[in-house]
mmCIF file of C-alpha atoms in Angstrom:
data_model
loop_
_atom_site.group_PDB
_atom_site.id
_atom_site.type_symbol
_atom_site.label_atom_id
_atom_site.label_comp_id
_atom_site.label_asym_id
_atom_site.label_seq_id
_atom_site.Cartn_x
_atom_site.Cartn_y
_atom_site.Cartn_z
ATOM 1 C CA UNK E 206 -26.289 -22.790 -6.562
ATOM 2 C CA UNK E 207 -29.160 -20.473 -6.919
ATOM 3 C CA UNK E 208 -28.800 -16.924 -5.981
ATOM 4 C CA UNK E 209 -26.762 -14.947 -8.506
ATOM 5 C CA UNK E 210 -26.682 -11.831 -6.380
ATOM 6 C CA UNK E 211 -23.500 -12.484 -4.430
ATOM 7 C CA UNK E 212 -21.667 -13.252 -7.681
ATOM 8 C CA UNK E 213 -22.806 -10.033 -9.171
ATOM 9 C CA UNK E 214 -21.604 -8.227 -6.114
ATOM 10 C CA UNK E 215 -18.135 -9.833 -6.501
ATOM 11 C CA UNK E 216 -18.083 -9.144 -10.165
ATOM 12 C CA UNK E 217 -19.081 -5.419 -9.632
ATOM 13 C CA UNK E 218 -16.265 -5.050 -7.114
ATOM 14 C CA UNK E 219 -13.734 -6.624 -9.495
ATOM 15 C CA UNK E 220 -14.768 -4.441 -12.394
ATOM 16 C CA UNK E 221 -14.659 -1.352 -10.167
ATOM 17 C CA UNK E 222 -11.217 -2.240 -9.014
ATOM 18 C CA UNK E 223 -9.903 -2.799 -12.499
ATOM 19 C CA UNK E 224 -11.461 0.343 -13.635
ATOM 20 C CA UNK E 225 -9.795 2.306 -10.853
ATOM 21 C CA UNK E 226 -6.446 0.676 -11.545
ATOM 22 C CA UNK E 227 -6.642 1.609 -15.279
ATOM 23 C CA UNK E 228 -7.612 4.986 -14.334
ATOM 24 C CA UNK E 229 -4.661 5.216 -11.907
ATOM 25 C CA UNK E 230 -2.301 3.868 -14.548
ATOM 26 C CA UNK E 231 -3.357 6.402 -17.225
ATOM 27 C CA UNK E 232 -3.967 9.533 -15.371
ATOM 28 C CA UNK E 233 -1.496 8.942 -12.612
ATOM 29 C CA UNK E 234 1.498 8.911 -15.049
ATOM 30 C CA UNK E 235 2.266 12.654 -14.666
ATOM 31 C CA UNK E 236 2.250 12.389 -10.796
ATOM 32 C CA UNK E 237 4.053 9.134 -10.860
ATOM 33 C CA UNK E 238 7.400 10.642 -9.728
ATOM 34 C CA UNK E 239 7.768 9.212 -6.302
ATOM 35 C CA UNK E 240 7.532 12.611 -4.695
ATOM 36 C CA UNK E 241 4.130 14.187 -3.871
ATOM 37 C CA UNK E 242 5.738 17.496 -4.822
ATOM 38 C CA UNK E 243 4.769 18.897 -8.195
ATOM 39 C CA UNK E 244 7.541 19.080 -10.783
ATOM 40 C CA UNK E 245 7.763 20.038 -14.218
ATOM 41 C CA UNK E 246 7.677 17.201 -16.743
ATOM 42 C CA UNK E 247 11.147 16.022 -17.581
ATOM 43 C CA UNK E 248 12.704 14.559 -20.699
ATOM 44 C CA UNK E 249 13.472 11.372 -18.705
ATOM 45 C CA UNK E 250 9.702 10.856 -17.819
ATOM 46 C CA UNK E 251 8.469 8.305 -20.271
ATOM 47 C CA UNK E 252 5.004 8.833 -21.622
ATOM 48 C CA UNK E 253 4.150 5.125 -21.159
ATOM 49 C CA UNK E 254 1.206 4.640 -18.846
ATOM 50 C CA UNK E 255 2.946 1.956 -16.960
ATOM 51 C CA UNK E 256 5.864 2.830 -14.906
ATOM 52 C CA UNK E 257 8.894 1.286 -16.374
ATOM 53 C CA UNK E 258 12.083 1.364 -14.319
ATOM 54 C CA UNK E 259 14.302 0.702 -17.139
ATOM 55 C CA UNK E 260 15.365 3.730 -19.110
ATOM 56 C CA UNK E 261 14.695 3.309 -22.807
ATOM 57 C CA UNK E 262 17.688 2.412 -24.856
ATOM 58 C CA UNK E 263 20.617 4.035 -23.245
ATOM 59 C CA UNK E 264 23.071 5.406 -25.855
ATOM 60 C CA UNK E 265 26.754 4.604 -25.179
ATOM 61 C CA UNK E 266 27.868 8.177 -24.754
ATOM 62 C CA UNK E 267 25.056 9.650 -22.608
ATOM 63 C CA UNK E 268 23.639 7.388 -19.935
ATOM 64 C CA UNK E 269 20.049 7.949 -19.297
ATOM 65 C CA UNK E 270 19.521 9.131 -15.737
ATOM 66 C CA UNK E 271 15.947 8.479 -14.448
ATOM 67 C CA UNK E 272 14.582 10.586 -11.623
ATOM 68 C CA UNK E 273 14.824 8.149 -8.697
ATOM 69 C CA UNK E 274 16.039 7.897 -5.086
ATOM 70 C CA UNK E 275 18.645 5.488 -3.990
ATOM 71 C CA UNK E 276 19.462 4.439 -0.422
ATOM 72 C CA UNK E 277 21.928 2.011 1.060
ATOM 73 C CA UNK E 278 24.771 1.744 3.632
ATOM 74 C CA UNK E 279 28.461 2.237 3.754
ATOM 75 C CA UNK E 280 30.617 -0.664 3.323
ATOM 76 C CA UNK E 281 31.497 -0.686 7.040
ATOM 77 C CA UNK E 282 27.893 -0.572 7.869
ATOM 78 C CA UNK E 283 28.352 2.358 10.115
ATOM 79 C CA UNK E 284 26.274 5.002 8.164
ATOM 80 C CA UNK E 285 23.586 5.203 5.646
ATOM 81 C CA UNK E 286 23.755 7.098 2.227
ATOM 82 C CA UNK E 287 20.865 8.320 0.171
ATOM 83 C CA UNK E 288 20.820 10.013 -3.171
ATOM 84 C CA UNK E 289 17.945 11.642 -4.942
ATOM 85 C CA UNK E 290 18.315 12.388 -8.641
ATOM 86 C CA UNK E 291 16.038 15.000 -10.386
ATOM 87 C CA UNK E 292 16.708 16.424 -13.847
ATOM 88 C CA UNK E 293 20.345 15.213 -13.739
ATOM 89 C CA UNK E 294 20.896 17.082 -10.561
ATOM 90 C CA UNK E 295 21.624 15.107 -7.363
ATOM 91 C CA UNK E 296 21.212 15.734 -3.576
ATOM 92 C CA UNK E 297 22.799 13.168 -1.165
ATOM 93 C CA UNK E 298 22.754 12.666 2.573
ATOM 94 C CA UNK E 299 25.154 10.872 4.557
ATOM 95 C CA UNK E 300 24.148 9.997 8.036
ATOM 96 C CA UNK E 301 25.316 7.729 10.875
ATOM 97 C CA UNK E 302 22.251 8.207 13.037
ATOM 98 C CA UNK E 303 23.923 9.610 15.932
ATOM 99 C CA UNK E 304 26.221 12.562 15.277
ATOM 100 C CA UNK E 305 27.767 12.617 11.831
ATOM 101 C CA UNK E 306 25.776 13.862 8.823
ATOM 102 C CA UNK E 307 26.293 15.701 5.749
ATOM 103 C CA UNK E 308 24.244 17.108 2.851
ATOM 104 C CA UNK E 309 25.909 17.082 -0.571
ATOM 105 C CA UNK E 310 24.789 18.446 -3.948
ATOM 106 C CA UNK E 311 25.997 18.360 -7.457
ATOM 107 C CA UNK E 312 25.293 17.363 -11.110
ATOM 108 C CA UNK E 313 25.152 13.998 -12.686
ATOM 109 C CA UNK E 314 27.435 13.821 -15.688
ATOM 110 C CA UNK E 315 26.519 12.296 -18.905
ATOM 111 C CA UNK E 316 28.347 8.989 -18.139
ATOM 112 C CA UNK E 317 26.232 8.556 -14.959
ATOM 113 C CA UNK E 318 29.051 9.635 -12.548
ATOM 114 C CA UNK E 319 28.545 12.348 -10.031
ATOM 115 C CA UNK E 320 30.864 14.475 -7.718
ATOM 116 C CA UNK E 321 28.761 16.039 -4.917
ATOM 117 C CA UNK E 322 30.048 18.533 -2.516
ATOM 118 C CA UNK E 323 28.985 19.541 0.971
ATOM 119 C CA UNK E 324 30.058 21.704 3.734
ATOM 120 C CA UNK E 325 33.557 21.432 5.332
ATOM 121 C CA UNK E 326 35.004 19.839 2.251
ATOM 122 C CA UNK E 327 32.763 16.764 2.285
ATOM 123 C CA UNK E 328 32.762 15.030 -1.095
ATOM 124 C CA UNK E 329 30.808 12.063 -2.514
ATOM 125 C CA UNK E 330 31.885 10.443 -5.689
ATOM 126 C CA UNK E 331 29.503 8.031 -7.152
ATOM 127 C CA UNK E 332 28.481 6.190 -10.309
ATOM 128 C CA UNK E 333 25.028 5.295 -11.488
ATOM 129 C CA UNK E 334 25.132 1.668 -12.599
ATOM 130 C CA UNK E 335 22.387 0.263 -14.932
ATOM 131 C CA UNK E 336 20.010 2.685 -13.416
ATOM 132 C CA UNK E 337 19.703 0.429 -10.478
ATOM 133 C CA UNK E 338 22.302 1.457 -7.923
ATOM 134 C CA UNK E 339 24.971 4.126 -7.066
ATOM 135 C CA UNK E 340 28.168 3.104 -5.747
ATOM 136 C CA UNK E 341 31.277 5.085 -4.883
ATOM 137 C CA UNK E 342 32.978 6.669 -1.953
ATOM 138 C CA UNK E 343 32.102 9.378 0.583
ATOM 139 C CA UNK E 344 34.654 11.566 2.358
ATOM 140 C CA UNK E 345 32.641 13.037 5.266
ATOM 141 C CA UNK E 346 33.966 14.601 8.600
ATOM 142 C CA UNK E 347 37.493 13.211 7.977
ATOM 143 C CA UNK E 348 36.370 9.612 7.363
ATOM 144 C CA UNK E 349 36.621 7.824 4.013
ATOM 145 C CA UNK E 350 33.741 5.394 3.163
ATOM 146 C CA UNK E 351 32.855 3.133 0.314
ATOM 147 C CA UNK E 352 29.152 2.777 -0.267
ATOM 148 C CA UNK E 353 26.468 1.204 -2.393
ATOM 149 C CA UNK E 354 22.948 2.633 -2.578
ATOM 150 C CA UNK E 355 20.292 0.648 -4.410
ATOM 151 C CA UNK E 356 17.240 2.272 -6.092
ATOM 152 C CA UNK E 357 14.673 2.794 -3.402
ATOM 153 C CA UNK E 358 11.049 1.884 -3.722
ATOM 154 C CA UNK E 359 8.511 3.996 -1.917
ATOM 155 C CA UNK E 360 8.583 4.690 0.926
ATOM 156 C CA UNK E 361 12.290 4.304 0.926
ATOM 157 C CA UNK E 362 14.445 7.319 0.125
ATOM 158 C CA UNK E 363 15.643 10.612 1.523
ATOM 159 C CA UNK E 364 13.550 12.989 3.621
ATOM 160 C CA UNK E 365 14.182 16.440 5.149
ATOM 161 C CA UNK E 366 12.310 18.674 7.603
ATOM 162 C CA UNK E 367 13.313 22.170 8.603
ATOM 163 C CA UNK E 368 11.490 24.329 11.091
ATOM 164 C CA UNK E 369 11.812 26.542 14.001
ATOM 165 C CA UNK E 370 10.621 24.833 17.244
ATOM 166 C CA UNK E 371 10.437 27.274 20.271
ATOM 167 C CA UNK E 372 13.226 29.448 18.888
ATOM 168 C CA UNK E 373 15.648 26.669 17.921
ATOM 169 C CA UNK E 374 16.408 26.038 14.337
ATOM 170 C CA UNK E 375 15.625 22.464 13.638
ATOM 171 C CA UNK E 376 16.921 20.598 10.603
ATOM 172 C CA UNK E 377 16.178 16.894 10.322
ATOM 173 C CA UNK E 378 17.378 14.412 7.698
ATOM 174 C CA UNK E 379 16.177 10.823 7.335
ATOM 175 C CA UNK E 380 17.124 7.991 5.173
ATOM 176 C CA UNK E 381 14.460 5.343 4.778
ATOM 177 C CA UNK E 382 16.438 2.159 3.733
ATOM 178 C CA UNK E 383 15.062 -0.801 1.707
ATOM 179 C CA UNK E 384 13.112 -2.760 4.261
ATOM 180 C CA UNK E 385 11.846 0.259 6.145
ATOM 181 C CA UNK E 386 14.727 0.837 8.665
ATOM 182 C CA UNK E 387 15.356 4.488 9.241
ATOM 183 C CA UNK E 388 18.573 6.409 9.875
ATOM 184 C CA UNK E 389 18.259 10.062 10.826
ATOM 185 C CA UNK E 390 19.575 12.983 12.652
ATOM 186 C CA UNK E 391 17.800 16.082 13.907
ATOM 187 C CA UNK E 392 20.113 19.050 14.445
ATOM 188 C CA UNK E 393 18.912 21.695 16.959
ATOM 189 C CA UNK E 394 20.997 24.933 16.529
ATOM 190 C CA UNK E 395 23.886 22.987 15.370
ATOM 191 C CA UNK E 396 23.659 20.179 17.829
ATOM 192 C CA UNK E 397 23.114 16.787 16.051
ATOM 193 C CA UNK E 398 21.189 14.044 17.848
ATOM 194 C CA UNK E 399 19.462 10.806 16.663
ATOM 195 C CA UNK E 400 16.205 11.627 15.055
ATOM 196 C CA UNK E 401 12.733 10.357 16.076
ATOM 197 C CA UNK E 402 11.080 7.957 13.590
ATOM 198 C CA UNK E 403 9.049 9.550 10.752
ATOM 199 C CA UNK E 404 5.976 8.046 9.252
ATOM 200 C CA UNK E 405 7.383 7.306 5.707
ATOM 201 C CA UNK E 406 3.909 7.499 4.111
ATOM 202 C CA UNK E 407 3.103 10.921 5.256
ATOM 203 C CA UNK E 408 6.346 12.288 6.560
ATOM 204 C CA UNK E 409 4.825 13.027 10.010
ATOM 205 C CA UNK E 410 7.254 13.324 12.786
ATOM 206 C CA UNK E 411 7.099 14.815 16.240
ATOM 207 C CA UNK E 412 10.210 16.878 17.215
ATOM 208 C CA UNK E 413 10.346 18.219 20.773
ATOM 209 C CA UNK E 414 6.524 18.013 20.978
ATOM 210 C CA UNK E 415 6.006 19.838 17.718
ATOM 211 C CA UNK E 416 4.535 18.035 14.749
ATOM 212 C CA UNK E 417 6.529 18.433 11.608
ATOM 213 C CA UNK E 418 6.335 17.065 8.127
ATOM 214 C CA UNK E 419 9.475 15.559 6.541
ATOM 215 C CA UNK E 420 9.331 15.878 2.778
ATOM 216 C CA UNK E 421 11.209 13.998 0.209
ATOM 217 C CA UNK E 422 14.405 15.892 -0.363
ATOM 218 C CA UNK E 423 15.103 17.209 -3.956
ATOM 219 C CA UNK E 424 18.050 18.801 -5.437
ATOM 220 C CA UNK D 281 -35.057 -66.988 -27.533
ATOM 221 C CA UNK D 282 -32.537 -64.383 -27.980
ATOM 222 C CA UNK D 283 -31.531 -61.766 -25.745
ATOM 223 C CA UNK D 284 -31.533 -58.333 -27.067
ATOM 224 C CA UNK D 285 -27.993 -57.014 -26.477
ATOM 225 C CA UNK D 286 -29.241 -53.426 -26.632
ATOM 226 C CA UNK D 287 -31.914 -53.846 -24.183
ATOM 227 C CA UNK D 288 -32.038 -51.330 -21.503
ATOM 228 C CA UNK D 289 -30.069 -52.589 -18.622
ATOM 229 C CA UNK D 290 -30.381 -51.809 -14.990
ATOM 230 C CA UNK D 291 -29.203 -48.294 -14.475
ATOM 231 C CA UNK D 292 -25.766 -47.572 -12.673
ATOM 232 C CA UNK D 293 -26.276 -47.186 -8.990
ATOM 233 C CA UNK D 294 -27.738 -43.810 -8.181
ATOM 234 C CA UNK D 295 -25.163 -40.966 -8.199
ATOM 235 C CA UNK D 296 -24.789 -41.448 -4.486
ATOM 236 C CA UNK D 297 -20.908 -41.356 -4.501
ATOM 237 C CA UNK D 298 -20.882 -37.934 -6.143
ATOM 238 C CA UNK D 299 -22.784 -36.354 -3.278
ATOM 239 C CA UNK D 300 -20.117 -36.032 -0.700
ATOM 240 C CA UNK D 301 -17.712 -34.528 -3.300
ATOM 241 C CA UNK D 302 -20.244 -31.849 -4.297
ATOM 242 C CA UNK D 303 -20.630 -31.286 -0.514
ATOM 243 C CA UNK D 304 -17.027 -30.842 0.053
ATOM 244 C CA UNK D 305 -16.760 -28.472 -2.966
ATOM 245 C CA UNK D 306 -19.352 -26.160 -1.304
ATOM 246 C CA UNK D 307 -16.593 -25.407 1.239
ATOM 247 C CA UNK D 308 -13.530 -26.070 -0.617
ATOM 248 C CA UNK D 309 -14.251 -23.747 -3.570
ATOM 249 C CA UNK D 310 -14.915 -20.613 -1.354
ATOM 250 C CA UNK D 311 -11.928 -21.550 0.791
ATOM 251 C CA UNK D 312 -9.721 -21.820 -2.184
ATOM 252 C CA UNK D 313 -11.086 -18.630 -3.931
ATOM 253 C CA UNK D 314 -10.454 -16.795 -0.619
ATOM 254 C CA UNK D 315 -6.970 -17.888 -0.248
ATOM 255 C CA UNK D 316 -6.178 -17.177 -3.917
ATOM 256 C CA UNK D 317 -7.726 -13.658 -3.619
ATOM 257 C CA UNK D 318 -5.816 -12.894 -0.403
ATOM 258 C CA UNK D 319 -2.485 -14.163 -1.782
ATOM 259 C CA UNK D 320 -2.826 -12.475 -5.211
ATOM 260 C CA UNK D 321 -3.500 -9.142 -3.543
ATOM 261 C CA UNK D 322 -0.595 -9.609 -1.226
ATOM 262 C CA UNK D 323 1.766 -10.660 -3.932
ATOM 263 C CA UNK D 324 0.759 -7.756 -6.207
ATOM 264 C CA UNK D 325 1.384 -5.302 -3.368
ATOM 265 C CA UNK D 326 4.590 -6.725 -2.571
ATOM 266 C CA UNK D 327 6.103 -7.290 -6.054
ATOM 267 C CA UNK D 328 5.024 -4.292 -8.011
ATOM 268 C CA UNK D 329 6.816 -0.941 -7.585
ATOM 269 C CA UNK D 330 4.551 1.234 -5.532
ATOM 270 C CA UNK D 331 3.777 4.368 -7.512
ATOM 271 C CA UNK D 332 3.764 6.623 -4.344
ATOM 272 C CA UNK D 333 0.718 8.484 -5.509
ATOM 273 C CA UNK D 334 -2.359 8.226 -7.598
ATOM 274 C CA UNK D 335 -5.191 10.550 -8.665
ATOM 275 C CA UNK D 336 -6.929 12.667 -6.088
ATOM 276 C CA UNK D 337 -10.507 13.712 -5.643
ATOM 277 C CA UNK D 338 -11.118 17.452 -5.810
ATOM 278 C CA UNK D 339 -12.032 19.064 -2.430
ATOM 279 C CA UNK D 340 -9.805 16.834 -0.356
ATOM 280 C CA UNK D 341 -6.400 17.687 0.976
ATOM 281 C CA UNK D 342 -4.784 14.418 0.224
ATOM 282 C CA UNK D 343 -5.571 10.930 -0.968
ATOM 283 C CA UNK D 344 -5.116 9.688 2.514
ATOM 284 C CA UNK D 345 -7.961 11.948 3.612
ATOM 285 C CA UNK D 346 -10.122 10.637 0.681
ATOM 286 C CA UNK D 347 -9.316 7.067 1.684
ATOM 287 C CA UNK D 348 -10.008 7.679 5.339
ATOM 288 C CA UNK D 349 -13.511 8.995 4.642
ATOM 289 C CA UNK D 350 -14.315 6.281 2.169
ATOM 290 C CA UNK D 351 -12.998 3.677 4.823
ATOM 291 C CA UNK D 352 -15.147 5.359 7.372
ATOM 292 C CA UNK D 353 -18.191 5.156 5.140
ATOM 293 C CA UNK D 354 -17.489 1.472 4.622
ATOM 294 C CA UNK D 355 -17.082 0.973 8.408
ATOM 295 C CA UNK D 356 -20.415 2.723 8.955
ATOM 296 C CA UNK D 357 -22.203 0.229 6.662
ATOM 297 C CA UNK D 358 -20.292 -2.613 8.293
ATOM 298 C CA UNK D 359 -21.978 -1.520 11.576
ATOM 299 C CA UNK D 360 -25.289 -1.576 9.638
ATOM 300 C CA UNK D 361 -24.316 -5.032 8.504
ATOM 301 C CA UNK D 362 -23.916 -6.365 12.051
ATOM 302 C CA UNK D 363 -27.196 -4.852 13.258
ATOM 303 C CA UNK D 364 -29.177 -6.001 10.283
ATOM 304 C CA UNK D 365 -27.648 -9.498 10.505
ATOM 305 C CA UNK D 366 -28.770 -9.647 14.123
ATOM 306 C CA UNK D 367 -32.311 -8.684 12.923
ATOM 307 C CA UNK D 368 -32.177 -11.427 10.094
ATOM 308 C CA UNK D 369 -31.318 -14.056 12.664
ATOM 309 C CA UNK D 370 -33.995 -12.747 15.008
ATOM 310 C CA UNK D 371 -31.659 -11.706 17.766
ATOM 311 C CA UNK D 372 -32.913 -8.225 17.468
ATOM 312 C CA UNK D 373 -36.320 -6.928 16.523
ATOM 313 C CA UNK D 374 -36.277 -5.575 13.046
ATOM 314 C CA UNK D 375 -38.509 -4.728 10.065
ATOM 315 C CA UNK D 376 -39.358 -7.156 7.419
ATOM 316 C CA UNK D 377 -36.942 -5.556 4.970
ATOM 317 C CA UNK D 378 -33.936 -6.314 7.289
ATOM 318 C CA UNK D 379 -32.490 -8.854 4.855
ATOM 319 C CA UNK D 380 -32.779 -6.414 2.020
ATOM 320 C CA UNK D 381 -31.005 -3.862 4.135
ATOM 321 C CA UNK D 382 -28.336 -6.373 5.034
ATOM 322 C CA UNK D 383 -27.700 -7.222 1.297
ATOM 323 C CA UNK D 384 -27.543 -3.618 0.179
ATOM 324 C CA UNK D 385 -25.438 -2.141 3.035
ATOM 325 C CA UNK D 386 -23.119 -4.995 2.459
ATOM 326 C CA UNK D 387 -22.874 -4.228 -1.306
ATOM 327 C CA UNK D 388 -22.234 -0.471 -0.670
ATOM 328 C CA UNK D 389 -19.717 -1.199 2.094
ATOM 329 C CA UNK D 390 -17.821 -3.502 -0.350
ATOM 330 C CA UNK D 391 -17.882 -1.224 -3.313
ATOM 331 C CA UNK D 392 -16.827 1.767 -1.177
ATOM 332 C CA UNK D 393 -13.918 -0.228 0.120
ATOM 333 C CA UNK D 394 -12.714 -1.318 -3.251
ATOM 334 C CA UNK D 395 -11.216 2.055 -4.482
ATOM 335 C CA UNK D 396 -9.447 2.375 -1.101
ATOM 336 C CA UNK D 397 -7.720 -1.018 -1.571
ATOM 337 C CA UNK D 398 -6.811 -0.198 -5.204
ATOM 338 C CA UNK D 399 -5.169 2.991 -4.051
ATOM 339 C CA UNK D 400 -3.447 1.080 -1.143
ATOM 340 C CA UNK D 401 -2.153 -1.611 -3.395
ATOM 341 C CA UNK D 402 -1.270 0.608 -6.363
ATOM 342 C CA UNK D 403 0.317 3.625 -4.526
ATOM 343 C CA UNK D 404 1.748 2.059 -1.361
ATOM 344 C CA UNK D 405 1.863 -1.758 -1.730
ATOM 345 C CA UNK D 406 2.230 -4.409 0.979
ATOM 346 C CA UNK D 407 4.450 -2.943 3.579
ATOM 347 C CA UNK D 408 5.957 -4.247 6.863
ATOM 348 C CA UNK D 409 7.939 -1.427 8.324
ATOM 349 C CA UNK D 410 5.766 -0.980 11.421
ATOM 350 C CA UNK D 411 3.376 -3.140 13.414
ATOM 351 C CA UNK D 412 0.362 -1.148 12.436
ATOM 352 C CA UNK D 413 1.280 -1.188 8.758
ATOM 353 C CA UNK D 414 2.081 -4.817 8.831
ATOM 354 C CA UNK D 415 -1.348 -5.764 10.334
ATOM 355 C CA UNK D 416 -3.090 -3.429 8.042
ATOM 356 C CA UNK D 417 -1.433 -5.053 4.955
ATOM 357 C CA UNK D 418 -2.224 -8.610 6.230
ATOM 358 C CA UNK D 419 -5.771 -7.788 7.075
ATOM 359 C CA UNK D 420 -6.395 -5.812 3.938
ATOM 360 C CA UNK D 421 -5.556 -8.940 1.905
ATOM 361 C CA UNK D 422 -7.403 -11.211 4.343
ATOM 362 C CA UNK D 423 -10.563 -9.007 4.174
ATOM 363 C CA UNK D 424 -11.114 -9.284 0.374
ATOM 364 C CA UNK D 425 -10.207 -13.085 0.579
ATOM 365 C CA UNK D 426 -12.779 -13.838 3.255
ATOM 366 C CA UNK D 427 -15.401 -11.521 1.817
ATOM 367 C CA UNK D 428 -15.175 -13.519 -1.535
ATOM 368 C CA UNK D 429 -15.661 -16.693 0.493
ATOM 369 C CA UNK D 430 -18.728 -15.168 2.116
ATOM 370 C CA UNK D 431 -20.255 -14.171 -1.231
ATOM 371 C CA UNK D 432 -19.594 -17.684 -2.542
ATOM 372 C CA UNK D 433 -20.948 -19.453 0.482
ATOM 373 C CA UNK D 434 -24.124 -17.553 0.243
ATOM 374 C CA UNK D 435 -24.924 -19.358 -2.955
ATOM 375 C CA UNK D 436 -24.968 -22.779 -1.351
ATOM 376 C CA UNK D 437 -28.021 -23.950 0.515
ATOM 377 C CA UNK D 438 -28.351 -25.989 3.726
ATOM 378 C CA UNK D 439 -25.008 -24.949 5.254
ATOM 379 C CA UNK D 440 -24.316 -25.499 8.915
ATOM 380 C CA UNK D 441 -26.268 -22.687 10.768
ATOM 381 C CA UNK D 442 -23.054 -21.269 12.351
ATOM 382 C CA UNK D 443 -21.038 -20.911 9.210
ATOM 383 C CA UNK D 444 -22.389 -17.793 7.768
ATOM 384 C CA UNK D 445 -22.320 -15.898 10.988
ATOM 385 C CA UNK D 446 -18.820 -16.973 11.558
ATOM 386 C CA UNK D 447 -17.545 -15.921 8.139
ATOM 387 C CA UNK D 448 -19.586 -12.719 8.235
ATOM 388 C CA UNK D 449 -18.088 -12.107 11.653
ATOM 389 C CA UNK D 450 -14.487 -12.494 10.297
ATOM 390 C CA UNK D 451 -15.441 -10.052 7.428
ATOM 391 C CA UNK D 452 -16.694 -7.575 10.029
ATOM 392 C CA UNK D 453 -13.749 -7.997 12.315
ATOM 393 C CA UNK D 454 -11.275 -7.661 9.570
ATOM 394 C CA UNK D 455 -12.856 -4.469 8.243
ATOM 395 C CA UNK D 456 -13.005 -3.033 11.821
ATOM 396 C CA UNK D 457 -9.267 -3.740 12.471
ATOM 397 C CA UNK D 458 -8.450 -2.355 8.965
ATOM 398 C CA UNK D 459 -10.270 0.812 9.902
ATOM 399 C CA UNK D 460 -8.657 1.182 13.277
ATOM 400 C CA UNK D 461 -5.185 0.699 11.758
ATOM 401 C CA UNK D 462 -5.705 3.182 8.908
ATOM 402 C CA UNK D 463 -8.433 5.847 9.068
ATOM 403 C CA UNK D 464 -8.680 6.136 12.854
ATOM 404 C CA UNK D 465 -4.924 6.442 12.901
ATOM 405 C CA UNK D 466 -5.118 9.073 10.250
ATOM 406 C CA UNK D 467 -7.703 11.187 11.993
ATOM 407 C CA UNK D 468 -5.923 10.880 15.222
ATOM 408 C CA UNK D 469 -2.556 11.941 13.659
ATOM 409 C CA UNK D 470 -3.732 14.636 11.392
ATOM 410 C CA UNK D 471 -7.058 15.647 12.833
ATOM 411 C CA UNK D 472 -10.582 15.117 11.350
ATOM 412 C CA UNK D 473 -9.839 16.834 8.086
ATOM 413 C CA UNK D 474 -11.289 16.538 4.563
#
C-alpha cells in the first residue's frame, strides 16, 4: 500500500463528478422541463434546485397542474394515449400504430379535469390524479376507449414531426411508452401508416429516406 | 526461587495466519469497490428521474455534441494508454518516460470521461430501450467500476504479472465499446458536427 497517485486520481474524478452534478442541479433548473424547447418560466416551475415531482401543497379548490407528459394505453390495449401539459393547456395524441390516430387539444380545468377536442368530433375526457396519471375516456374515430396514462419519464412522452418529403406532406406522431416501446403513425398526404422508430434521445427518424427530427409535442 | 509472573513470555507465533487474509484483501477490496461503483451508478441512473437536459457549453450545437467530442478525446487518450502500456511492458520500443506518459494520459482520459458520465446519468439515466443503449448503459457503469479496481490494484505490490494487463485491457475494451455505442453512433447519425 504505497503509491498514493491512483487514489488521488480516483478522488479527483469523484470530486469532479460531484462538482458537475451540483452544477447541473443548480444551473439546470430553468432548463429542467423535459423538453429541449425553450419555454417561459411558469408558475408551476418550482425554484427548488432539485426536481421534485410532487406539486407543492395542492389547495383543495385548485389542483396544481405541473408541466409534464403522460403516456399509457387504452383499457383494451389496442391503442396508446399520450398527453402533454404545459401552462394548464394540454395536447393529446391517440394512436393505434396502424391507421387510427387523433390529435386533441384543450385546457386543463382547476380541478385537474380536461376536455380535449380534435378533428371529426374526437373527444378526450380525462382527469389528472395526484399529479401522477391521467385517466378517462377517448372517443376517436367512432370508437369509445377508456385509458390510463402514467406520468412519463424521459424519454417517454409525445413526439411529433411535420415536413414535406418529395412533395408529400408528412405528419408523424409518436408515443414513447414507459419501458421505451413506441407507437406511432406517419401520415403522407392523408394516408396513415405505421411509423418508423424514432431515436427518443434525439428525435431522429428516417421517413422515406429523409432524415427528420421528431420534437416533443407541446400545446 | 520464585517465578516472576510478569516476566516476558515467549511471543505469540509470528503473525503468519494474518498474511493470507491480507493477501486476499488485495484482490477482494478492489473487486468489491468495483462492484459497488458499477451498481451504484446503475441504480442512480435507473431510479432517479432523468432531467432530460443539463447545461451546455457555448459553441456546441447540443450537449450530445459536447459529449461526443469529450468521449472522443477520452478514447484518443485510451489509445495512448494502450501504446504506452505496451512500452512500459517492453513489448514496444519506447522512451524512458513511457510510464509517466501512461499515468498522465490515463488521468486525462478518466477526468475527461467523468463529465460525460455525469451528463449521461443526470440527464438520460440507465436506459434499455435499444440494444445499443442497453449495452452503453451496462458498459458505462462497468467502466467506472473496473477503472476503480485498476486504480486500487495499482497500490498493491507483487501482483501476478497478468493481472494489471488484464484489468487494464478490460478498462480499455469497455471504453472503446462505450465510444462505439455513443460518439461514433452520434457522428454517423448527425455528421461530424460541433
